[in-house]
Coordinates of C-alpha atoms and ligand atoms in Angstrom, one line a residue:
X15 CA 27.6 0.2 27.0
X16 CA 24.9 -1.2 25.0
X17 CA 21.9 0.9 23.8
X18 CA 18.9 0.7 25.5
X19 CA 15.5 1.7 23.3
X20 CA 13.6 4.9 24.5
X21 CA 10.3 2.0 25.3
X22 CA 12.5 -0.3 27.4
X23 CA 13.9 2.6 29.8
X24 CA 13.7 1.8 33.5
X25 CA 13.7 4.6 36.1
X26 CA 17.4 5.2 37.2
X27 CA 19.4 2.6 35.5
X28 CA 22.8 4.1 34.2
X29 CA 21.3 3.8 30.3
X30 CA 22.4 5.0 27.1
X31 CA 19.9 6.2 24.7
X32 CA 20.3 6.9 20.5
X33 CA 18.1 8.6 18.1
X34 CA 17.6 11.6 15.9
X35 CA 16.9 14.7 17.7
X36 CA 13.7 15.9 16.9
X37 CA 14.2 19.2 17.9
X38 CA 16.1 21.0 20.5
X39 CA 15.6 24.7 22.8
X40 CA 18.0 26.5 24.0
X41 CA 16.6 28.6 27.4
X42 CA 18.4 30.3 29.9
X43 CA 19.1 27.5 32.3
X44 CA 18.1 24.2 30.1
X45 CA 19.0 22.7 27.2
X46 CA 15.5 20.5 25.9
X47 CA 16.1 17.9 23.1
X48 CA 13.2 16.0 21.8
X49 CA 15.3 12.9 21.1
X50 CA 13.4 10.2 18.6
X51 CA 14.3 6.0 18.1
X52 CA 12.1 4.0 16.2
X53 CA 10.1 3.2 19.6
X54 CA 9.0 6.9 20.6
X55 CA 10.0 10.0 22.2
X56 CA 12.1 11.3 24.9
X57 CA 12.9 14.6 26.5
X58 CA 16.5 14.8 27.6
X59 CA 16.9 17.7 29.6
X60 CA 20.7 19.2 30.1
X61 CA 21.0 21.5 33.2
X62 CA 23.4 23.8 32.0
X63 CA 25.4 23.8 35.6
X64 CA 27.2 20.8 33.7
X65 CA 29.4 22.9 31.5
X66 CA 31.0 21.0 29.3
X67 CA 28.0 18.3 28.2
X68 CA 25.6 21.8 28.5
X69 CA 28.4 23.4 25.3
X70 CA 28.7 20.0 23.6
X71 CA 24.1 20.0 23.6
X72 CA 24.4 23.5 22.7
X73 CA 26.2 22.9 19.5
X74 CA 23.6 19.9 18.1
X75 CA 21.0 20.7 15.5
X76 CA 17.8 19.1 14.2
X77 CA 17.8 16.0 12.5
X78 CA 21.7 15.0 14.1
X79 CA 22.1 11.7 15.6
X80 CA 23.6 11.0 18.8
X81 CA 23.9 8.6 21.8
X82 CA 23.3 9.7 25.4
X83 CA 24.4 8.3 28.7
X84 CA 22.6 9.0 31.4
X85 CA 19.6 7.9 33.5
X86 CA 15.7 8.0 32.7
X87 CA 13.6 9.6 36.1
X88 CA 9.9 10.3 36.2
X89 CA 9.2 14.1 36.0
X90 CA 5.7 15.6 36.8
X91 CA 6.9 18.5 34.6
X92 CA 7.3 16.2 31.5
X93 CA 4.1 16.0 29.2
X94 CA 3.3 13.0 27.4
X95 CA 4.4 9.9 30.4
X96 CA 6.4 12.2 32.2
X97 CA 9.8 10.3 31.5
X98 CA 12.7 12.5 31.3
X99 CA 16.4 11.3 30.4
X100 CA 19.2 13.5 32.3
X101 CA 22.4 12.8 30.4
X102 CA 26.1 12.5 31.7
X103 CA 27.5 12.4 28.5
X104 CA 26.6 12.7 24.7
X105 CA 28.6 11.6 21.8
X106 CA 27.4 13.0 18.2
X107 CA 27.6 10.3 15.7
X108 CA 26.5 12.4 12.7
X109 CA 25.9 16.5 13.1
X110 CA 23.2 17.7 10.5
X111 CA 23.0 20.6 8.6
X112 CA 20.2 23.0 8.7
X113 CA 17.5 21.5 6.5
X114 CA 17.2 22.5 3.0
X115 CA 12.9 22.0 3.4
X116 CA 10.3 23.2 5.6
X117 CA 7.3 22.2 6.6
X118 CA 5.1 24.2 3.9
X119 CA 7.4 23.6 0.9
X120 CA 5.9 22.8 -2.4
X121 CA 5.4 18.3 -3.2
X122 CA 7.9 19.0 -6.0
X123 CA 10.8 20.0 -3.2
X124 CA 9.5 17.7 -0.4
X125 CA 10.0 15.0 -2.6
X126 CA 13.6 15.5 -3.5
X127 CA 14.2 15.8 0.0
X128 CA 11.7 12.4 0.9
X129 CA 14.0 11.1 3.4
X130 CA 13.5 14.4 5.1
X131 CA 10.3 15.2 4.7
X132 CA 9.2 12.1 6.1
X133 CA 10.7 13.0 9.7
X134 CA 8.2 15.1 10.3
X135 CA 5.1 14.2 12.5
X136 CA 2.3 13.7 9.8
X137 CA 4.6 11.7 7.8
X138 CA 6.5 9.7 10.2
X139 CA 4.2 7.0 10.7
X140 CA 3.0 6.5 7.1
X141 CA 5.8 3.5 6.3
X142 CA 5.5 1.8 9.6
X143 CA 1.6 1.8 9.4
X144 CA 2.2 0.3 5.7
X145 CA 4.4 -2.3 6.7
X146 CA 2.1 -3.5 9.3
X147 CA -1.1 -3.5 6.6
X148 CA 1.2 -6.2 4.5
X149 CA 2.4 -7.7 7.6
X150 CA -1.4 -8.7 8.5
X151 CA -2.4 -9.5 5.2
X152 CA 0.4 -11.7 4.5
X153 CA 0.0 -13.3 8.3
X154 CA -3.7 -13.5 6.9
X155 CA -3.1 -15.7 3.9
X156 CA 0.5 -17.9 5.8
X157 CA -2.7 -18.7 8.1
X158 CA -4.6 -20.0 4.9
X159 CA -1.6 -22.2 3.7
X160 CA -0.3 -19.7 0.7
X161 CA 3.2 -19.7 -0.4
X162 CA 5.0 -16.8 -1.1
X163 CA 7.1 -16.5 -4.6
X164 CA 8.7 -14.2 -6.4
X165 CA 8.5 -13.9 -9.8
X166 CA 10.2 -11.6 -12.8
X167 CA 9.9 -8.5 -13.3
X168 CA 12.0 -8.4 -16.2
X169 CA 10.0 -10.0 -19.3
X170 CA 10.5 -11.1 -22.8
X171 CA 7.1 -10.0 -24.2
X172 CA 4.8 -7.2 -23.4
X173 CA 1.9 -9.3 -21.9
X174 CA -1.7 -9.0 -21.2
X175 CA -4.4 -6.4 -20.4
X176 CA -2.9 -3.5 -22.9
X177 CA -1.6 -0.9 -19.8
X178 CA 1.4 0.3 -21.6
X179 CA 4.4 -1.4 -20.9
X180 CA 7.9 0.0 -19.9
X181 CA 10.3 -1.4 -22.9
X182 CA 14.5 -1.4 -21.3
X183 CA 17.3 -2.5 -23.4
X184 CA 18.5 -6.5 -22.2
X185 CA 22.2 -6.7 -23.9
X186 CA 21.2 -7.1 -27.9
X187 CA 17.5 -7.3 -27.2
X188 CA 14.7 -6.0 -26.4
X189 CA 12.8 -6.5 -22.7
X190 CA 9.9 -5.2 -20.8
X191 CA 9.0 -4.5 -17.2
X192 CA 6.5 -6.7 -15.7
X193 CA 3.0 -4.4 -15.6
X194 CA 2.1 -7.6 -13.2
X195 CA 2.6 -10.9 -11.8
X196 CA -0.6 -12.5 -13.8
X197 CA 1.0 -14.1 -16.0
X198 CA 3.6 -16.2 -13.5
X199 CA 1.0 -16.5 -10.4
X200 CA -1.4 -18.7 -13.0
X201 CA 2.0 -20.7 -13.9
X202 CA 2.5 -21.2 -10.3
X203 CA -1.3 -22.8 -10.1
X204 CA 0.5 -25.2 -13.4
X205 CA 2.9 -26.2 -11.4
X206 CA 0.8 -27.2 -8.3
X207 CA 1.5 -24.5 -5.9
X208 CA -2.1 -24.4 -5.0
X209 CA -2.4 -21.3 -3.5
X210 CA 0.2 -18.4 -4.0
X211 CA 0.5 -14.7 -3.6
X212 CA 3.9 -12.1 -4.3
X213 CA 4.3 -8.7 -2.7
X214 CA 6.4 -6.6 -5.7
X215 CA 6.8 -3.9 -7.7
X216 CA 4.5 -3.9 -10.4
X217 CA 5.2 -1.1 -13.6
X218 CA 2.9 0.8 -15.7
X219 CA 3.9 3.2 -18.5
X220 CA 0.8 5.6 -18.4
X221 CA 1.3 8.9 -18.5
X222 CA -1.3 9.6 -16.4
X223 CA -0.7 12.6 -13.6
X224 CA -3.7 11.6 -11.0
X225 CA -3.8 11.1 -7.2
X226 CA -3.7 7.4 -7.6
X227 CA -1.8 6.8 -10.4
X228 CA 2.2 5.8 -9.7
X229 CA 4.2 4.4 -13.1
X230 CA 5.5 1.9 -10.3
X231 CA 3.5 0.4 -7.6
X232 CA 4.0 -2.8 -5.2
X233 CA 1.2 -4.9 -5.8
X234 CA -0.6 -8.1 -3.3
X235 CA -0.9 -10.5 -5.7
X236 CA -2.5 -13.4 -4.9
X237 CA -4.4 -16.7 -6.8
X238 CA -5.9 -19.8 -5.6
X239 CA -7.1 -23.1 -6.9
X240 CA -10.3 -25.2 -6.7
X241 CA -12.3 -22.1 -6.3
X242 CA -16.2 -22.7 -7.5
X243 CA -16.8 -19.6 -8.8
X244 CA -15.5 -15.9 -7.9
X245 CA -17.4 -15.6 -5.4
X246 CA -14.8 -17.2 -3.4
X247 CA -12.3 -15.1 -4.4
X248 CA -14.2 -12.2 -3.4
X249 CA -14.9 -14.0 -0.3
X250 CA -11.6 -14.3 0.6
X251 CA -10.7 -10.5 -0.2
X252 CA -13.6 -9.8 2.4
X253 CA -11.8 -12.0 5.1
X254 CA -8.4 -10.9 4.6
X255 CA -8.9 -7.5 4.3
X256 CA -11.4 -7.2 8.0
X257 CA -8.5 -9.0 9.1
X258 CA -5.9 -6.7 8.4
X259 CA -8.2 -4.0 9.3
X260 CA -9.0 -5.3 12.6
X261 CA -5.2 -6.0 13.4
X262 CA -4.9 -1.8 12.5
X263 CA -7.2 -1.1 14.5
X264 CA -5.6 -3.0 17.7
X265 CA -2.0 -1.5 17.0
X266 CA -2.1 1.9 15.2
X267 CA -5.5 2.7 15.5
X268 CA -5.4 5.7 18.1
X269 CA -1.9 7.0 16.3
X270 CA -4.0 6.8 12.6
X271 CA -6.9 9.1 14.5
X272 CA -4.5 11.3 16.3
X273 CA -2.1 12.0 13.2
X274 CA -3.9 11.4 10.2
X275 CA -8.0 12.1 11.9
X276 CA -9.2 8.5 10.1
X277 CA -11.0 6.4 12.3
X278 CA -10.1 2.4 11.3
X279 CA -13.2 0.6 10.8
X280 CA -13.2 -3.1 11.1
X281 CA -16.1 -4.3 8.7
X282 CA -18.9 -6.2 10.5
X283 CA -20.5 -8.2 7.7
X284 CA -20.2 -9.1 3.9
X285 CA -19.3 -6.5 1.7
X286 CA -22.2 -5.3 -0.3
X287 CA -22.0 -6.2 -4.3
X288 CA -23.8 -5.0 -7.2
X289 CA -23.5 -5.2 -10.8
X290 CA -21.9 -2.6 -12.7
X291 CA -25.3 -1.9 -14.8
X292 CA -27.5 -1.9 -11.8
X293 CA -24.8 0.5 -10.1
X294 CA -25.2 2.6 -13.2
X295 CA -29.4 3.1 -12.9
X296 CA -28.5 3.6 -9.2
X297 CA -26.2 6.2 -9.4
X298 CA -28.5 7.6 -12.2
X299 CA -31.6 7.3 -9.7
X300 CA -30.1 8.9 -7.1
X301 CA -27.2 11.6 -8.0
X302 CA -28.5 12.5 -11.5
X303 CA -25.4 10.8 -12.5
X304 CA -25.0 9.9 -16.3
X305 CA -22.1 7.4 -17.2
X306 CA -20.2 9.0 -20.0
X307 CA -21.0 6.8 -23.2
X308 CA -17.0 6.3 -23.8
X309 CA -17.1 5.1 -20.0
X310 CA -20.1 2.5 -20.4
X311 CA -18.9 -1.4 -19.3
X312 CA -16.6 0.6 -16.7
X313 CA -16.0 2.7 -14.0
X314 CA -14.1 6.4 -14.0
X315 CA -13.3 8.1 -11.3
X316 CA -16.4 9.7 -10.8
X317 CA -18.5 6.8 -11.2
X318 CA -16.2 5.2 -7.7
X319 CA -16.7 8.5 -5.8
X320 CA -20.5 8.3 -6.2
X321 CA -20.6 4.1 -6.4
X322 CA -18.8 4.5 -2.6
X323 CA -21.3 7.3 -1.4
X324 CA -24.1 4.9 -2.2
X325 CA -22.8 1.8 -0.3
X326 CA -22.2 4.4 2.7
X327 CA -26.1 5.6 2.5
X328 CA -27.5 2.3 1.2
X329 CA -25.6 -0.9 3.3
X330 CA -23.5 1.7 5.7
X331 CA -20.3 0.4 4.7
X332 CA -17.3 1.6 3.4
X333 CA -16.4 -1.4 0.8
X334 CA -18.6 -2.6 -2.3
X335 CA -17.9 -5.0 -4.9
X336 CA -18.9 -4.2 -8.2
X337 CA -19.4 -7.3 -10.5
X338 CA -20.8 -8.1 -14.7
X339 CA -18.6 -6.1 -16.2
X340 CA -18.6 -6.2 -19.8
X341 CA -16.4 -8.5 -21.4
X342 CA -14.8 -5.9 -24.0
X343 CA -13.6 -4.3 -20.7
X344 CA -12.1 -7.2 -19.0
X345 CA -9.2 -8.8 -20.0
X346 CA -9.5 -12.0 -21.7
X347 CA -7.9 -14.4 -19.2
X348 CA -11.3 -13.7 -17.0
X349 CA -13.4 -17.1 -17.2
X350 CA -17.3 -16.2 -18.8
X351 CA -20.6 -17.5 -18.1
X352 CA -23.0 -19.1 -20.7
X353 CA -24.4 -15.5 -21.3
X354 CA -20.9 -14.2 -21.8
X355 CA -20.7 -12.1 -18.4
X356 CA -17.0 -12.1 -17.6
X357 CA -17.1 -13.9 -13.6
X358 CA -15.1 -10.9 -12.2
X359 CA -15.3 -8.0 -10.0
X360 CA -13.4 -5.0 -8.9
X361 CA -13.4 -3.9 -5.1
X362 CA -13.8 -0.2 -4.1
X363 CA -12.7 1.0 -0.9
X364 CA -13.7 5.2 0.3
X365 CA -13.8 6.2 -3.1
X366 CA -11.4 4.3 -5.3
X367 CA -10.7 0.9 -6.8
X368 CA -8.4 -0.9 -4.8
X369 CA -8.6 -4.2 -6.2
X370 CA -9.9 -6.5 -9.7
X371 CA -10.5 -10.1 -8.9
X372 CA -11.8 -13.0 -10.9
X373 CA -12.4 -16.8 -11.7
X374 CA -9.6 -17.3 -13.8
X375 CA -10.2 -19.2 -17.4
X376 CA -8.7 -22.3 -16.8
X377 CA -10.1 -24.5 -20.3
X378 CA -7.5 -24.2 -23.0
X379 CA -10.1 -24.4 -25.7
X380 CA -12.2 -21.5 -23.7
X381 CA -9.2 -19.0 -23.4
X382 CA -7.7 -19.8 -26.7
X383 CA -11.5 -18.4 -27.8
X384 CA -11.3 -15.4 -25.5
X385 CA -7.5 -14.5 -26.5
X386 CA -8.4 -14.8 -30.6
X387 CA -11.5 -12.9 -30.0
X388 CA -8.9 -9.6 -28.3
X389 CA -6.4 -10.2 -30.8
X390 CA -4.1 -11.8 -28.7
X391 CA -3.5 -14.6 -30.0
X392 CA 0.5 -14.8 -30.8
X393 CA 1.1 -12.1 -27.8
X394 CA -0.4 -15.0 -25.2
X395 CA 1.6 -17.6 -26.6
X396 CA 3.8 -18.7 -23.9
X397 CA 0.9 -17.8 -21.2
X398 CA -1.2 -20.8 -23.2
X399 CA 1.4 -23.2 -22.5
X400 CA 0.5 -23.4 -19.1
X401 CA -2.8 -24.7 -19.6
X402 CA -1.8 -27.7 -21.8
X403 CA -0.4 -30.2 -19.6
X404 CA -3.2 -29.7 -16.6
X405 CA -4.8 -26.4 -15.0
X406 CA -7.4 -26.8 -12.3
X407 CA -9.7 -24.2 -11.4
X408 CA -8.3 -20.9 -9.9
X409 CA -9.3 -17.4 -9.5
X410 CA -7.1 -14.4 -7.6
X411 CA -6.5 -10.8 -7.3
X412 CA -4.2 -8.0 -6.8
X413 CA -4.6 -4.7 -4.7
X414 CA -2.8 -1.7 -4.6
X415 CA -0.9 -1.3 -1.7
X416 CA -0.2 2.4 -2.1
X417 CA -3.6 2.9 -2.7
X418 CA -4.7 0.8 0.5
X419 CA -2.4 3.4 2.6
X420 CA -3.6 6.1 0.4
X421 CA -7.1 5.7 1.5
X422 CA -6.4 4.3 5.0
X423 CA -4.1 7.4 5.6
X424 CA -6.7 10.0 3.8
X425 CA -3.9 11.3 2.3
X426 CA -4.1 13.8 -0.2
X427 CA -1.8 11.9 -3.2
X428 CA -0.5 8.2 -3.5
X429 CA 3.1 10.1 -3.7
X430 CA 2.9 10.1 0.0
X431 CA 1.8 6.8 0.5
X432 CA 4.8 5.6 -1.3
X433 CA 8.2 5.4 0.5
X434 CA 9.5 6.9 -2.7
X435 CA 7.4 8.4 -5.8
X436 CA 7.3 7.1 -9.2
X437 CA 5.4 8.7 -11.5
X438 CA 5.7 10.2 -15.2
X439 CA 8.0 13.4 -14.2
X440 CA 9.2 11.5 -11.0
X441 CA 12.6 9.4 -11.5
X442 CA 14.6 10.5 -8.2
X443 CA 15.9 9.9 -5.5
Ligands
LIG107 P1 -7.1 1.9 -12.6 O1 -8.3 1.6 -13.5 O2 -7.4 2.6 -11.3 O3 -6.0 2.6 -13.4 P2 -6.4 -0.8 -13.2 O4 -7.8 -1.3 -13.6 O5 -5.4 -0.5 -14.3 O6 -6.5 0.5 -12.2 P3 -5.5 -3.3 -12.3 O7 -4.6 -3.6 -13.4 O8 -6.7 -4.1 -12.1 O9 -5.8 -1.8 -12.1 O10 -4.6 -3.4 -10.9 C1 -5.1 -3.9 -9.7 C2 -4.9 -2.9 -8.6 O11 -3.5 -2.3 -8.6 C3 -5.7 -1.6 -8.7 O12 -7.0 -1.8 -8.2 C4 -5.0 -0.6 -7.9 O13 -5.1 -0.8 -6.5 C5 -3.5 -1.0 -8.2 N1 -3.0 -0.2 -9.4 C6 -3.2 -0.4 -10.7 N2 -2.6 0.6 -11.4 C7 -2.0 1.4 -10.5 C8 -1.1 2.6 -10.6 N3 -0.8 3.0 -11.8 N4 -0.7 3.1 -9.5 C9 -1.0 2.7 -8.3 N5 -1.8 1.6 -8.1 C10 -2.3 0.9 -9.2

């Protein structure tokens, strides 16, 4: 027979049903599993006057997977849509063992057990509810004509901004792993792509143990030509993003309120921007915050907490762009303006970055200037080939996705928001 899902049931048709059992109880009479597929729940309820299936039920545990035949009736006694499943027959395709975490064990332990841990009800959603954010996004930008590519994340030189770079052994030589697509996206505008983005892992060898921090992260990489400025670049962040947002809101907004308590909210109007120095007399102004002198030309973690507080009370919205950073703080592939500003701007989103954006440099002569002014000059080599034999104007960005479920989710620590942690003391499963 073939397997129905638990959505698709019809009332008294001769079905059969498989999942994980969610949980079962044992009571005098009944036998109640709370039987799980990938479209929802079902009670199956096993009158224990039928012996032998009642002995068979009796013997499953949590977590086991099985198949049911039997037929789905309406129940007034059933919460949740009242549909009940009454089997005939069960057949145990895997039996679990009792599980070696519980609800309340320690991140360290919940982690070695991930595939576990994320059965249960505030975790079960968190992958599917990522997937869709990328879905939309990447619907978003297959509506604006992007391609899709995939570029290498194995690399023969240890390239741009100075994150620290993962160094692996590649037969007799040396290798690194790509810290991010940069480099490749720009050669993709070279080669007349137009407009391009990648959804992959992106590495970063900092030894940094925050909430937001992962030493591998899968990264939305996008970049675009004949931009005029970054403006449009941040304008199309703006669309995309309400876009996503609003598709979240139609399809998992109740179950993100329900199991996580975060309403979705669909911008209704341009995010606010600000420059970073203005943000900095603002923040002063307001919270008595100082910028830390090591800090200055760039935000810390403080600085997006309070930055984010003050587009809330000042514009009412949850998103602000912060742009005129300094230039010692940018990297030097960000085009400048005639008074040196670098034409750039990173995106904050309920408290955090999520995103750094820019007009790209796209004059040989200008970025060869900018690279020899950072010292980069024989490091960029190969990356300054691309802009010898034609460039047009471009600009792009990348975003965190961890970080966008992180903050979508409100949960407590981007481990969670990953489907499986990397982070300086974090190399299993
Ligand atoms: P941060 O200052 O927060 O460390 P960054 O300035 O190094 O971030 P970028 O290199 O501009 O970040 O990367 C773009 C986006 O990628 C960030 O806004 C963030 O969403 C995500 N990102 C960067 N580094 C990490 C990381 N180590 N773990 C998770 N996400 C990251």
């Amino acid at each position: 027979m073939e397997r129905v899902l638990i959505k698709n049931l019809e009332e008294n048709e001769l079905s059969k049903i498989s999942g994980m059992i969610k949980t079962i109880r044992n009571t005098k009479y009944m036998i109640f599993i709370k039987l799980k597929d990938r479209t929802g729940y079902i009670q199956v309820s096993v009158d224990k006057i039928k012996e032998e299936l009642a002995e068979k039920c009796a013997a499953l545990t949590t977590g086991s997977f099985v198949s049911f035949t039997g037929k789905m009736v309406m129940s007034e006694y059933v919460k949740d849509g009242g549909k009940e499943f009454l089997p005939d027959d069960v057949e145990v395709l895997s039996l679990a063992e009792a599980y070696p975490i519980e609800e309340n064990a320690l991140p360290d332990k919940k982690l070695d057990y991930r595939w576990i841990d994320l059965r249960c009800d505030a975790k079960e959603y968190i992958i599917p509810i990522q997937s869709a954010f990328v879905k939309y996004l990447r619907d978003y930008l297959y509506n604006q004509d992007f391609t899709e590519i995939h570029t290498p994340k194995i690399i023969g030189t240890a390239s741009e901004s100075g994150s620290s770079v993962f160094e692996v052994k590649y037969f007799n030589d040396k290798a690194y792993l790509a810290q991010s697509p940069q480099f490749y996206k720009q050669m993709a505008i070279a080669s007349g792509l137009e407009r391009v983005f990648e959804v992959a892992p992106a590495f970063r060898a900092e030894n940094s143990n925050t909430n937001r921090h992962c030493t591998e992260f899968t990264s939305f990489d996008l970049e675009f030509a004949y931009i005029n400025s970054y403006e449009d670049v941040m304008h199309l962040e703006e669309e995309m993003l309400t876009y996503a947002l609003g598709k979240l809101k139609e399809n998992f907004g109740d179950i993100i309120k329900e199991r996580f308590g975060q309403e979705v909210i669909v911008p209704n109007k341009a995010f606010p921007r600000i420059k970073l120095f203005d943000l900095y007399k603002e923040l002063e102004k307001r919270y008595g915050y100082k910028i830390p002198e090591h800090d200055i030309g760039d935000l810390n973690a403080e600085t997006e907490k309070l930055a984010c507080k003050f587009a809330m009370e000042e514009y009412g919205s949850e998103f602000l762009f912060i742009t005129d950073y300094s230039k010692a703080k940018r990297p030097f592939y960000h085009m400048r303006d005639e008074n040196d500003v670098p034409q750039g701007y990173d995106l904050l989103w309920r408290g955090m970055e999520i995103t750094s954006g820019s007009q790209r440099e796209h004059r040989y002569d200008h970025l060869k200037h900018n690279a020899d002014e950072k010292g980069l000059t024989k490091d960029v080599e190969f990356y300054m080939q691309f802009f010898k034999y034609g460039m047009p104007p471009h600009g792009g960005f990348a975003i965190g996705v961890d970080r966008l479920t992180l903050l979508l989710l409100g949960l407590d620590h981007i481990r969670d928001a990953q489907f499986i942690f990397r982070g300086p003391n974090r190399l299993y499963p």
